CSV table of C-alpha atoms and ligand atoms in Angstrom, one decimal:
chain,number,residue,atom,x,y,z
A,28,UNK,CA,147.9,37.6,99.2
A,29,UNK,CA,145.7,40.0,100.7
A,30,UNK,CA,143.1,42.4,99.0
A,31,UNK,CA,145.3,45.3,99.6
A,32,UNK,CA,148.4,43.9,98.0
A,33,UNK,CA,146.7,42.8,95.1
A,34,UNK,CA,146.6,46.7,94.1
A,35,UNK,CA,148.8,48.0,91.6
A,36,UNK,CA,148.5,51.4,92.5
A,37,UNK,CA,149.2,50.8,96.3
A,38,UNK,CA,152.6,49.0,95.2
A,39,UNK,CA,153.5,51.9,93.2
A,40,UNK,CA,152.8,54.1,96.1
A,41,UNK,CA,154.9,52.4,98.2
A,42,UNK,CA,157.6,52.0,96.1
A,43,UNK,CA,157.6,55.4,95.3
A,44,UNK,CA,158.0,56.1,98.9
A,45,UNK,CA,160.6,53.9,99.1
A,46,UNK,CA,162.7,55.1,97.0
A,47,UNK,CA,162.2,59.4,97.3
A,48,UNK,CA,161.0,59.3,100.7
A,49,UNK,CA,157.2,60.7,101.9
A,50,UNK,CA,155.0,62.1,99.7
A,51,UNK,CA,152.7,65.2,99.7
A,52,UNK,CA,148.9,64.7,99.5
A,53,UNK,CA,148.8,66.6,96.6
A,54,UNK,CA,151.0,63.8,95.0
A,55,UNK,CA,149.2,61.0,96.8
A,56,UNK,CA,145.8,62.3,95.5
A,57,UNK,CA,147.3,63.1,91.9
A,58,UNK,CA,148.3,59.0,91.4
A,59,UNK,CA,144.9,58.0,93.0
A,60,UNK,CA,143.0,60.0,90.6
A,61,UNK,CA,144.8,61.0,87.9
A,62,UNK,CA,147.3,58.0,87.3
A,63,UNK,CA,147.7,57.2,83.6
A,64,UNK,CA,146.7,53.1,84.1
A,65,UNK,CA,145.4,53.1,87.4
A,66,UNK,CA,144.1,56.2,88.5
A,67,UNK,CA,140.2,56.5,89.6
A,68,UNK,CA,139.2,59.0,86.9
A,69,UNK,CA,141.3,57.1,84.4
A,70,UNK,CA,140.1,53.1,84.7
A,71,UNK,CA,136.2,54.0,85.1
A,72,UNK,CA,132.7,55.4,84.9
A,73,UNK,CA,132.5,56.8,89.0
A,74,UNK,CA,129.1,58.3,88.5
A,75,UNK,CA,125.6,57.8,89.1
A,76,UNK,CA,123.3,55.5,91.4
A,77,UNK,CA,125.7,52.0,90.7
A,78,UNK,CA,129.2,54.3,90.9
A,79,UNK,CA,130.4,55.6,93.8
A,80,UNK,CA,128.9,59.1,94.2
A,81,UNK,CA,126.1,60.9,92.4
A,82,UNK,CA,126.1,64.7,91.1
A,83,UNK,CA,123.6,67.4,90.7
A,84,UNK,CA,123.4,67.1,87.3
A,85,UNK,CA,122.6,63.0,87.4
A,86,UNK,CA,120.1,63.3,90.5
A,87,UNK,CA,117.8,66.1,87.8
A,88,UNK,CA,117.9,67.3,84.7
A,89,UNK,CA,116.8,70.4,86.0
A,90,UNK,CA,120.5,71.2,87.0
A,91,UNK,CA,121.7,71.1,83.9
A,92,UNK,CA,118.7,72.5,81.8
A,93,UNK,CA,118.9,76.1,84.6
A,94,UNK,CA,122.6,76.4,84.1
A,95,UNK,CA,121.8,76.4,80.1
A,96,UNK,CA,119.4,79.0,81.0
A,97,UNK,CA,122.0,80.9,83.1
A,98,UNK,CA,124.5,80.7,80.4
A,99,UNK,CA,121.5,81.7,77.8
A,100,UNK,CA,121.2,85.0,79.5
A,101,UNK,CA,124.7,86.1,80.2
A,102,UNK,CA,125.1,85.3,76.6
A,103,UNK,CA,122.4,87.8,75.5
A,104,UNK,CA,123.6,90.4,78.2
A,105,UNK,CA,126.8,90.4,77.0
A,106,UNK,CA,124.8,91.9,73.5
A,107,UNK,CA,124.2,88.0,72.1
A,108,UNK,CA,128.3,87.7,70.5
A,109,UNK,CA,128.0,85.9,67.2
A,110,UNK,CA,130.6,83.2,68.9
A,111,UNK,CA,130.9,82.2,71.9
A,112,UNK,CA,132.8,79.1,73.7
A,113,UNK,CA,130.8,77.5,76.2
A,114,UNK,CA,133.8,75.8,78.6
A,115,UNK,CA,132.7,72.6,80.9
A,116,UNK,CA,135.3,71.9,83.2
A,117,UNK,CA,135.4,67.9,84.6
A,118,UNK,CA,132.3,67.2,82.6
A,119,UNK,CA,131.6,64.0,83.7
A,120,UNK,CA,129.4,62.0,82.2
A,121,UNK,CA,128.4,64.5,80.0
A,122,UNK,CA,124.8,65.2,81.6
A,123,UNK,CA,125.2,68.7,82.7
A,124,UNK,CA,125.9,69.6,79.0
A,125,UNK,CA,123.8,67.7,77.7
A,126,UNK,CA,120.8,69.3,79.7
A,127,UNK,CA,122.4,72.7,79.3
A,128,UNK,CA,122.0,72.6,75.5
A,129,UNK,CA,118.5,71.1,75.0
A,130,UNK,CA,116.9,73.9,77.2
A,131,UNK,CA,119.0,76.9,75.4
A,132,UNK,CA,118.2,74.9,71.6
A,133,UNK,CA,115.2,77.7,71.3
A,134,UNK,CA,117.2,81.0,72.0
A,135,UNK,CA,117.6,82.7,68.8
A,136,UNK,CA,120.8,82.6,67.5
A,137,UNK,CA,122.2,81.3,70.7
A,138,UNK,CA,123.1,77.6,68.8
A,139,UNK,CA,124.8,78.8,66.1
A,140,UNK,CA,127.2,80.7,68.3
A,141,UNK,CA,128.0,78.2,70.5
A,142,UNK,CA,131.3,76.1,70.6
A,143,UNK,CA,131.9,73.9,73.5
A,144,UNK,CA,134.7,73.2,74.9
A,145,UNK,CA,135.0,70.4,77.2
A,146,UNK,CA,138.2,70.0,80.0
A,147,UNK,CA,138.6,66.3,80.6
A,148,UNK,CA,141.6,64.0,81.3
A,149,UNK,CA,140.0,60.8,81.0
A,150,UNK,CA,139.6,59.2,77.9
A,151,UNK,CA,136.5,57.4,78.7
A,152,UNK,CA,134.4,60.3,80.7
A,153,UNK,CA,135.6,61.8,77.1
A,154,UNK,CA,133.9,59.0,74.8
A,155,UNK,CA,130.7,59.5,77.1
A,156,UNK,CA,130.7,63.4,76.8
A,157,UNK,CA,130.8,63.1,73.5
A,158,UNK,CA,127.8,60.5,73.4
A,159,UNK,CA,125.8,62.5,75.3
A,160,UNK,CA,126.1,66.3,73.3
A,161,UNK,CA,125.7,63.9,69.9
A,162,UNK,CA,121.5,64.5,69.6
A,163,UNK,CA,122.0,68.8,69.6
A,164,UNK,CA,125.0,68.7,67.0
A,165,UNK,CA,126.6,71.3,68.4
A,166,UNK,CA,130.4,72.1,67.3
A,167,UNK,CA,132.8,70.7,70.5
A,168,UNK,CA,136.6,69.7,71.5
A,169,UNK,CA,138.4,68.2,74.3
A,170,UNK,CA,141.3,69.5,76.2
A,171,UNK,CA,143.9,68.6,78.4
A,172,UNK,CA,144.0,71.4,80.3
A,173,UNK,CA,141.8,74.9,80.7
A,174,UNK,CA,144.8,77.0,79.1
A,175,UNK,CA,145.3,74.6,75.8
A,176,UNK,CA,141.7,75.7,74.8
A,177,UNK,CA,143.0,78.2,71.8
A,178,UNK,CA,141.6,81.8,72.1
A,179,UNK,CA,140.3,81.3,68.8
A,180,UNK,CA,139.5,84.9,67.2
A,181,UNK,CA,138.7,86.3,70.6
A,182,UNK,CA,135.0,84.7,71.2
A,183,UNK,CA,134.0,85.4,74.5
A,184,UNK,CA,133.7,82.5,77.2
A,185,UNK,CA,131.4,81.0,79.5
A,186,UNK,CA,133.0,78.5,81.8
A,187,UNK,CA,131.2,75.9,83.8
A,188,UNK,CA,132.3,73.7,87.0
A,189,UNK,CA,130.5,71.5,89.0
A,190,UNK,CA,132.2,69.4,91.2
A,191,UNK,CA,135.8,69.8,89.7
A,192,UNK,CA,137.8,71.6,91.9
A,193,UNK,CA,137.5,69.3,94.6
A,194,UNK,CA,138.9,66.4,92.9
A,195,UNK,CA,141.7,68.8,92.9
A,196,UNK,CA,145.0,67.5,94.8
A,197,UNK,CA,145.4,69.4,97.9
A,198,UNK,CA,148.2,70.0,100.2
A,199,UNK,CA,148.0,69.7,104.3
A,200,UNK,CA,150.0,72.3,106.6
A,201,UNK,CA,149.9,71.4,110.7
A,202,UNK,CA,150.4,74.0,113.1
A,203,UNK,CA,152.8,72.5,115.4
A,204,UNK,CA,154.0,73.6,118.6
A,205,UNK,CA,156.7,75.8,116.6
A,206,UNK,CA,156.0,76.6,113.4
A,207,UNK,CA,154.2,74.7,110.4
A,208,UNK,CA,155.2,71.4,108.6
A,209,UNK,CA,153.3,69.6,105.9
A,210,UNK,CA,151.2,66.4,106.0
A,211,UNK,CA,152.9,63.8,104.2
A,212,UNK,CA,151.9,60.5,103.1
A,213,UNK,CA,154.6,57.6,103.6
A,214,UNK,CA,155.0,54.4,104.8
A,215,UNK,CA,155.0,52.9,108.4
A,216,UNK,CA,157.6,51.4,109.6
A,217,UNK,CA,155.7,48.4,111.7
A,218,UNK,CA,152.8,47.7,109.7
A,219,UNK,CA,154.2,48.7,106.1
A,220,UNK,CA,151.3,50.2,105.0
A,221,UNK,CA,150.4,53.5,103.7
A,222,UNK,CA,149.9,56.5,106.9
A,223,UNK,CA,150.3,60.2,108.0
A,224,UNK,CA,153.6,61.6,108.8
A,225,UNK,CA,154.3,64.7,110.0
A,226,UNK,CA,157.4,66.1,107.5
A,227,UNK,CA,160.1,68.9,108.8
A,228,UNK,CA,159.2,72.7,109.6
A,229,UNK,CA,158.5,74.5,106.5
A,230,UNK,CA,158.1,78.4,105.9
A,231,UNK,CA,154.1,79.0,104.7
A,232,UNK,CA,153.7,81.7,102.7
A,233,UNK,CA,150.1,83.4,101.9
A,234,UNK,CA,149.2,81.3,99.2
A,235,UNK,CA,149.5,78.1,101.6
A,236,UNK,CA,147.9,79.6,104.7
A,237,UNK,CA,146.6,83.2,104.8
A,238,UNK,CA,148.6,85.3,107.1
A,239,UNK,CA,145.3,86.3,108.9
A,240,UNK,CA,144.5,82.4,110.0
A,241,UNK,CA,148.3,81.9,110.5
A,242,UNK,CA,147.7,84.5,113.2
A,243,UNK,CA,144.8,82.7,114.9
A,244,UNK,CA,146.2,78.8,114.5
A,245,UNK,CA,146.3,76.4,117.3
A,246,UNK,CA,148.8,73.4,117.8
A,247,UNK,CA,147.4,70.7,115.8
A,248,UNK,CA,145.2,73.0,113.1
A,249,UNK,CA,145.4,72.3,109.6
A,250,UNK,CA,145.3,74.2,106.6
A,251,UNK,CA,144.6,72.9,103.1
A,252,UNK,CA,146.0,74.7,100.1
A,253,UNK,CA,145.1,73.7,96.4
A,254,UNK,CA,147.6,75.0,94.7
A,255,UNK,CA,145.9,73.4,90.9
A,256,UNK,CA,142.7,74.8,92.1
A,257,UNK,CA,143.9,78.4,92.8
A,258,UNK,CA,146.4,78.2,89.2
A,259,UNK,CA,143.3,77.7,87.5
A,260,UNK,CA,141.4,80.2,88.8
A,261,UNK,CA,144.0,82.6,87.8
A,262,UNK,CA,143.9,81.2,84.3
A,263,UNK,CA,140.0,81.5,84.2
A,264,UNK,CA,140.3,84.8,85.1
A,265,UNK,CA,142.7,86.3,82.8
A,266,UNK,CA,141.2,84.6,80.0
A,267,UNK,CA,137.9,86.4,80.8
A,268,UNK,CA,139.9,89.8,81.3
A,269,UNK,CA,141.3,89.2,78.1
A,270,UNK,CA,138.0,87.9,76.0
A,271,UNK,CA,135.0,88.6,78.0
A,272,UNK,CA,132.3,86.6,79.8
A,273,UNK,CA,131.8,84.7,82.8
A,274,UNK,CA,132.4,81.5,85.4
A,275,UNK,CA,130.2,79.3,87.0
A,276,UNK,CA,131.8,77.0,89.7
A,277,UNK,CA,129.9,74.7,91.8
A,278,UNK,CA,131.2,72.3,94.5
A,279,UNK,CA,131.0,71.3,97.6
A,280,UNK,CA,133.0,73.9,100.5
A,281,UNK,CA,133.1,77.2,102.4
A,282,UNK,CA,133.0,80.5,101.4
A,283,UNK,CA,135.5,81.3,104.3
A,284,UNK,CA,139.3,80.0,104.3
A,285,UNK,CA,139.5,77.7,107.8
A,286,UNK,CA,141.1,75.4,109.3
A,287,UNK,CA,140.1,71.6,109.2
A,288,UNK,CA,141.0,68.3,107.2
A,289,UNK,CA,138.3,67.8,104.4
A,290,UNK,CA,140.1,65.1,102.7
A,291,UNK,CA,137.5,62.2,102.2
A,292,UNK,CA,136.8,58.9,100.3
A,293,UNK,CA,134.1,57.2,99.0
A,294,UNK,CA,133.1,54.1,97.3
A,295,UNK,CA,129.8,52.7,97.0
A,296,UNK,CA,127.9,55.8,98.2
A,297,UNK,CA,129.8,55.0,101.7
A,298,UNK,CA,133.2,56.7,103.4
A,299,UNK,CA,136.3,54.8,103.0
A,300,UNK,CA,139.5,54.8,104.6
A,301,UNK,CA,142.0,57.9,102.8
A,302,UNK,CA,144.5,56.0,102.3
A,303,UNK,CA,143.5,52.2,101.3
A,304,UNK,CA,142.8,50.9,98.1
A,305,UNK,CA,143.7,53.8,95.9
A,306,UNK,CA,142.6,54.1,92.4
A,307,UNK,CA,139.4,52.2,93.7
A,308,UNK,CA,137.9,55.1,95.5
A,309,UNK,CA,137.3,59.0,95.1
A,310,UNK,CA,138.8,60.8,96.7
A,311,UNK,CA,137.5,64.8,97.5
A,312,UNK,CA,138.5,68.1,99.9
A,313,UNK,CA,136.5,70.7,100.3
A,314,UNK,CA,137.1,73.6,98.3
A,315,UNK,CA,138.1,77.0,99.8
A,316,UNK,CA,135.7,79.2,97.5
A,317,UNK,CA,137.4,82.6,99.4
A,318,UNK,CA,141.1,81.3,98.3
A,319,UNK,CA,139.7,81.0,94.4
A,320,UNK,CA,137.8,84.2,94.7
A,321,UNK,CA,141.2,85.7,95.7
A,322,UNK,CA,142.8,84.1,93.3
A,323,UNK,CA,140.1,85.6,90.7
A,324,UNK,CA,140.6,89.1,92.2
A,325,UNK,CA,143.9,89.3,92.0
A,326,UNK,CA,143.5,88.9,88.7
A,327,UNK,CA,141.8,91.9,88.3
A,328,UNK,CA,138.5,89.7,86.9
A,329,UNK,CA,135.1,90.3,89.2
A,330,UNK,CA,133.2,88.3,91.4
A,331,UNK,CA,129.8,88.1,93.3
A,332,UNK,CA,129.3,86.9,97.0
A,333,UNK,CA,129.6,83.2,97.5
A,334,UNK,CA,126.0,81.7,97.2
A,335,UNK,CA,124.5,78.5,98.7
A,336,UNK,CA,123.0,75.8,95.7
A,337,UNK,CA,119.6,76.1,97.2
A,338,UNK,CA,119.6,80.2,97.3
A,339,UNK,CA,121.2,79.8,93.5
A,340,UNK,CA,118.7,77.7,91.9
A,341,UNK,CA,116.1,78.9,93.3
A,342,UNK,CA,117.0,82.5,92.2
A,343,UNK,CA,116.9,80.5,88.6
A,344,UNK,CA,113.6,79.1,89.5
A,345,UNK,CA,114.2,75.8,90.0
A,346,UNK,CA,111.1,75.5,92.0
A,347,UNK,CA,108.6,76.8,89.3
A,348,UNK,CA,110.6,74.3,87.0
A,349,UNK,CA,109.7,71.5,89.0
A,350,UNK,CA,106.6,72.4,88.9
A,351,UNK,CA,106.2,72.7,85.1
A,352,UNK,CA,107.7,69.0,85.0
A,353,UNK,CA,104.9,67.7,87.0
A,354,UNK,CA,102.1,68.7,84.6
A,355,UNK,CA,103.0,66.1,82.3
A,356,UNK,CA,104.1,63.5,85.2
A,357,UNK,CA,101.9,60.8,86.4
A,358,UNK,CA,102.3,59.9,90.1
A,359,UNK,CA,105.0,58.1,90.3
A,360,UNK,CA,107.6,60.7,88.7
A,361,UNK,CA,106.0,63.6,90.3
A,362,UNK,CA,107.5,62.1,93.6
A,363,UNK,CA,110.5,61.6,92.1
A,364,UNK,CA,111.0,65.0,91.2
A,365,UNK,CA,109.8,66.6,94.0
A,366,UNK,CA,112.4,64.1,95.6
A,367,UNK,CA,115.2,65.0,93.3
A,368,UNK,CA,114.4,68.7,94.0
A,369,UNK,CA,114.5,68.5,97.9
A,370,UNK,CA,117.8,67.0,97.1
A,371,UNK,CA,119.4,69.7,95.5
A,372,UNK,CA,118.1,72.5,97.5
A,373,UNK,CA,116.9,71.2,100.7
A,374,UNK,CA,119.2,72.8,103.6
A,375,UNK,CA,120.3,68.9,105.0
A,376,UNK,CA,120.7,67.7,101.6
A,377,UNK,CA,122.6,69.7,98.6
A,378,UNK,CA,121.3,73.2,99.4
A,379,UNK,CA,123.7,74.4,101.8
A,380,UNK,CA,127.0,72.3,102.0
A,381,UNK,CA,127.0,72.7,98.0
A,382,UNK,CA,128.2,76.8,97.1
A,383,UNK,CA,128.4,78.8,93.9
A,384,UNK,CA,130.8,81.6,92.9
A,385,UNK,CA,130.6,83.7,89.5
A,386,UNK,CA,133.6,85.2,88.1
A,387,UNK,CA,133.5,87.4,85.1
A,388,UNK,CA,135.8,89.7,83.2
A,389,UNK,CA,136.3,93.3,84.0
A,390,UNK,CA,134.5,94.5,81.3
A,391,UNK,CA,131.3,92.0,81.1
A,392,UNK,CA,128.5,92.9,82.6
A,393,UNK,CA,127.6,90.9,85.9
A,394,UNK,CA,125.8,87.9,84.6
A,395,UNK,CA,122.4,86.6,86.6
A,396,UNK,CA,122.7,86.0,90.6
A,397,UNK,CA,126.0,88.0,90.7
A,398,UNK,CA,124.5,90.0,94.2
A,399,UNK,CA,126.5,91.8,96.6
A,400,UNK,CA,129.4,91.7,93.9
A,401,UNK,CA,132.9,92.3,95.0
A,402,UNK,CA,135.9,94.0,93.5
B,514,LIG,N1,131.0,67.7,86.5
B,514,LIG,C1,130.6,66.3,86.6
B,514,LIG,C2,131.7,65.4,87.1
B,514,LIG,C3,132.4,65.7,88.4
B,514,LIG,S1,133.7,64.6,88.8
B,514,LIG,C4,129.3,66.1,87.4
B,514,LIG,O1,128.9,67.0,88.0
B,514,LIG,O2,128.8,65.0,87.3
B,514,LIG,C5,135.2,65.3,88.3
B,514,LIG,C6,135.4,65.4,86.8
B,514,LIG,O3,136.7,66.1,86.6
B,514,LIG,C7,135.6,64.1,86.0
B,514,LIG,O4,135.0,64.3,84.7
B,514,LIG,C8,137.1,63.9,86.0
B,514,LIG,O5,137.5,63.1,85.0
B,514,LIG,C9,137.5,65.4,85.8
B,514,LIG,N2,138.9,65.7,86.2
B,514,LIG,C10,139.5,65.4,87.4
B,514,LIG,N3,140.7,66.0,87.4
B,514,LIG,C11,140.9,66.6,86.3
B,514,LIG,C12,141.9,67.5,85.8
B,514,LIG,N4,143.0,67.7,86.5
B,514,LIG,N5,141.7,68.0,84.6
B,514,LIG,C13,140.6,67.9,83.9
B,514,LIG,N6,139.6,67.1,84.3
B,514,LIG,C14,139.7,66.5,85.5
């Protein structure tokens, strides 16, 4: 038997495919991540320096502590609200929070408004979440989805995501010499293993490919639409119409919709083939921060130009931060966090590839580093 056999969720695939024919991506990347038993997010911890990625918030806590301070202040410019539910979407391990509430746990008043609410599928990133908010007894619950969380006497919201919606499944639209078909995943004929095929024409409306890019397209161009990524957007921002306050997303993309194919793996800090050995690695696209800006616009919520990481936390100081950290560092971790801050901000590393977009309702105020807001 070889390795690849040996995986359940690859026999399920192709059975699957057997039996219905090819596949989108979108379902493809939904059974790798997000299958009940086998999915990645489902069977395992994928974080940190011995998983098979690391975040923002696990390189420093000074991620986490300036996105406390960030929610701090558009708490108190929103006139300090005696609730408030502080929203983490795809928490993780739990870190960002975590960090988030130890640095705010001075702000008068701020503590005893706060509820979080956390967004996570997976009941064991849930068990660490929960671990990890334990020491600042703060009032929290868990949710399926972004929607379930109640609107609970009309608090206001702040909602947090780092590195969520690109774990969202995407779909795959080809320009082909006439018209546009999707990417599919099914099974070759020869080999019988997983590959790319090319289903039949299909009409693309705007929300799968803008009409102005459907213009410019080239034979062989592809377009990637997250439809989960854009419904949530929409959700986001009608809830802060609705209730007031403010979004925070952070993730790895372009703050231009373009062509390309983003979809990547990775295990053990390395690439990896798409489609082999799913449920074993992460799997990622880029996200299209113009497409949820639109989709938060259209809306009728607000939103402030697309920043990069390193423009964003420095704007919260992240530098001056550091800084303070190494007073009471001996050699040793003053490297470190000098390390972890090039990292995070430094143009080859974190700084630039990683964006930022803040939505907020129509009658909030613009929270900090909204600049050169639109609609
Ligand atoms: N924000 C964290 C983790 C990012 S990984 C960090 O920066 O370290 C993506 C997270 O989103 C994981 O917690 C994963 O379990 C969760 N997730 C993935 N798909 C989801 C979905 N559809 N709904 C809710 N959570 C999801």
């Amino acid at each position: 038997m070889t390795e690849t056999s040996e995986n359940p969720l690859l026999e399920h695939l192709k059975r699957r495919i057997a039996l219905g024919g090819p596949i989108t991506i979108a379902d493809f990347m939904s059974d790798a991540l997000a299958h009940p038993e086998h999915g990645y997010y489902r069977k395992q911890d994928p974080f940190g320096r011995k998983g098979d990625f690391i975040t923002a918030p696990e390189i420093s806590q000074m991620f986490g502590e300036l996105i406390g301070l960030w929610a701090a202040v558009t708490w108190q410019q929103m006139g300090s609200p005696r609730k408030i539910n502080l929203v983490e979407l795809g928490p993780g391990r739990g870190t960002l929070m975590a960090d988030a509430l130890r640095a705010v746990r001075n702000v008068p008043g701020l503590s005893d408004a706060l509820t979080v609410r956390f967004v996570e599928t997976s009941p064991v990133l849930r068990t660490h979440q929960q671990t990890a908010i334990m020491p600042y007894g703060i009032p929290a619950t868990w949710h399926e989805a972004f929607d379930d969380i109640p609107v609970s006497g009309n608090a206001p919201m702040i909602v947090i995501g780092n590195e969520f919606f690109d774990a969202l499944p995407i779909r795959q639209f080809e320009r082909a010499s006439h018209g546009w078909s999707e990417r599919l995943v099914g099974v070759d004929a020869n080999t019988g293993e997983l590959g790319f095929v090319r289903g039949a024409q299909t009409p693309v409306t705007d929300a799968l490919v803008p009409a102005t890019l459907r213009g410019t397209a080239k034979p062989g161009d592809i377009f990637e639409s997250c439809p989960a990524a854009i419904a949530i957007a929409d959700q986001v921002a009608r809830r802060l119409n609705a209730v007031g306050g403010a979004a925070l997303f952070i993730d790895y993309g372009h703050p231009h919709s373009a062509f390309g194919d983003t979809l990547q793996a990775l295990k053990d800090h390395k690439y990896h083939p798409v489609l082999e050995q799913p449920g074993d690695a992460d799997l990622t696209a880029h996200v299209d921060f113009a497409a949820i800006g639109r989709a938060m616009l259209e809306a009728d919520a607000r939103i402030g130009a697309v920043l990069t990481q390193g423009t964003f936390l420095r704007m919260l100081g992240i530098e001056q931060r550091a800084e303070l950290l190494k007073e009471s560092a001996d050699d040793v971790q003053a490297k470190s966090i000098d390390a972890a801050l090039a990292r995070l901000i430094d143009a080859d590393q974190m700084g630039t590839l990683f964006k930022v977009l803040i939505g907020y309702g129509r009658e909030t105020a613009p929270p900090p580093c909204v600049s050169g807001a639109e609609g």
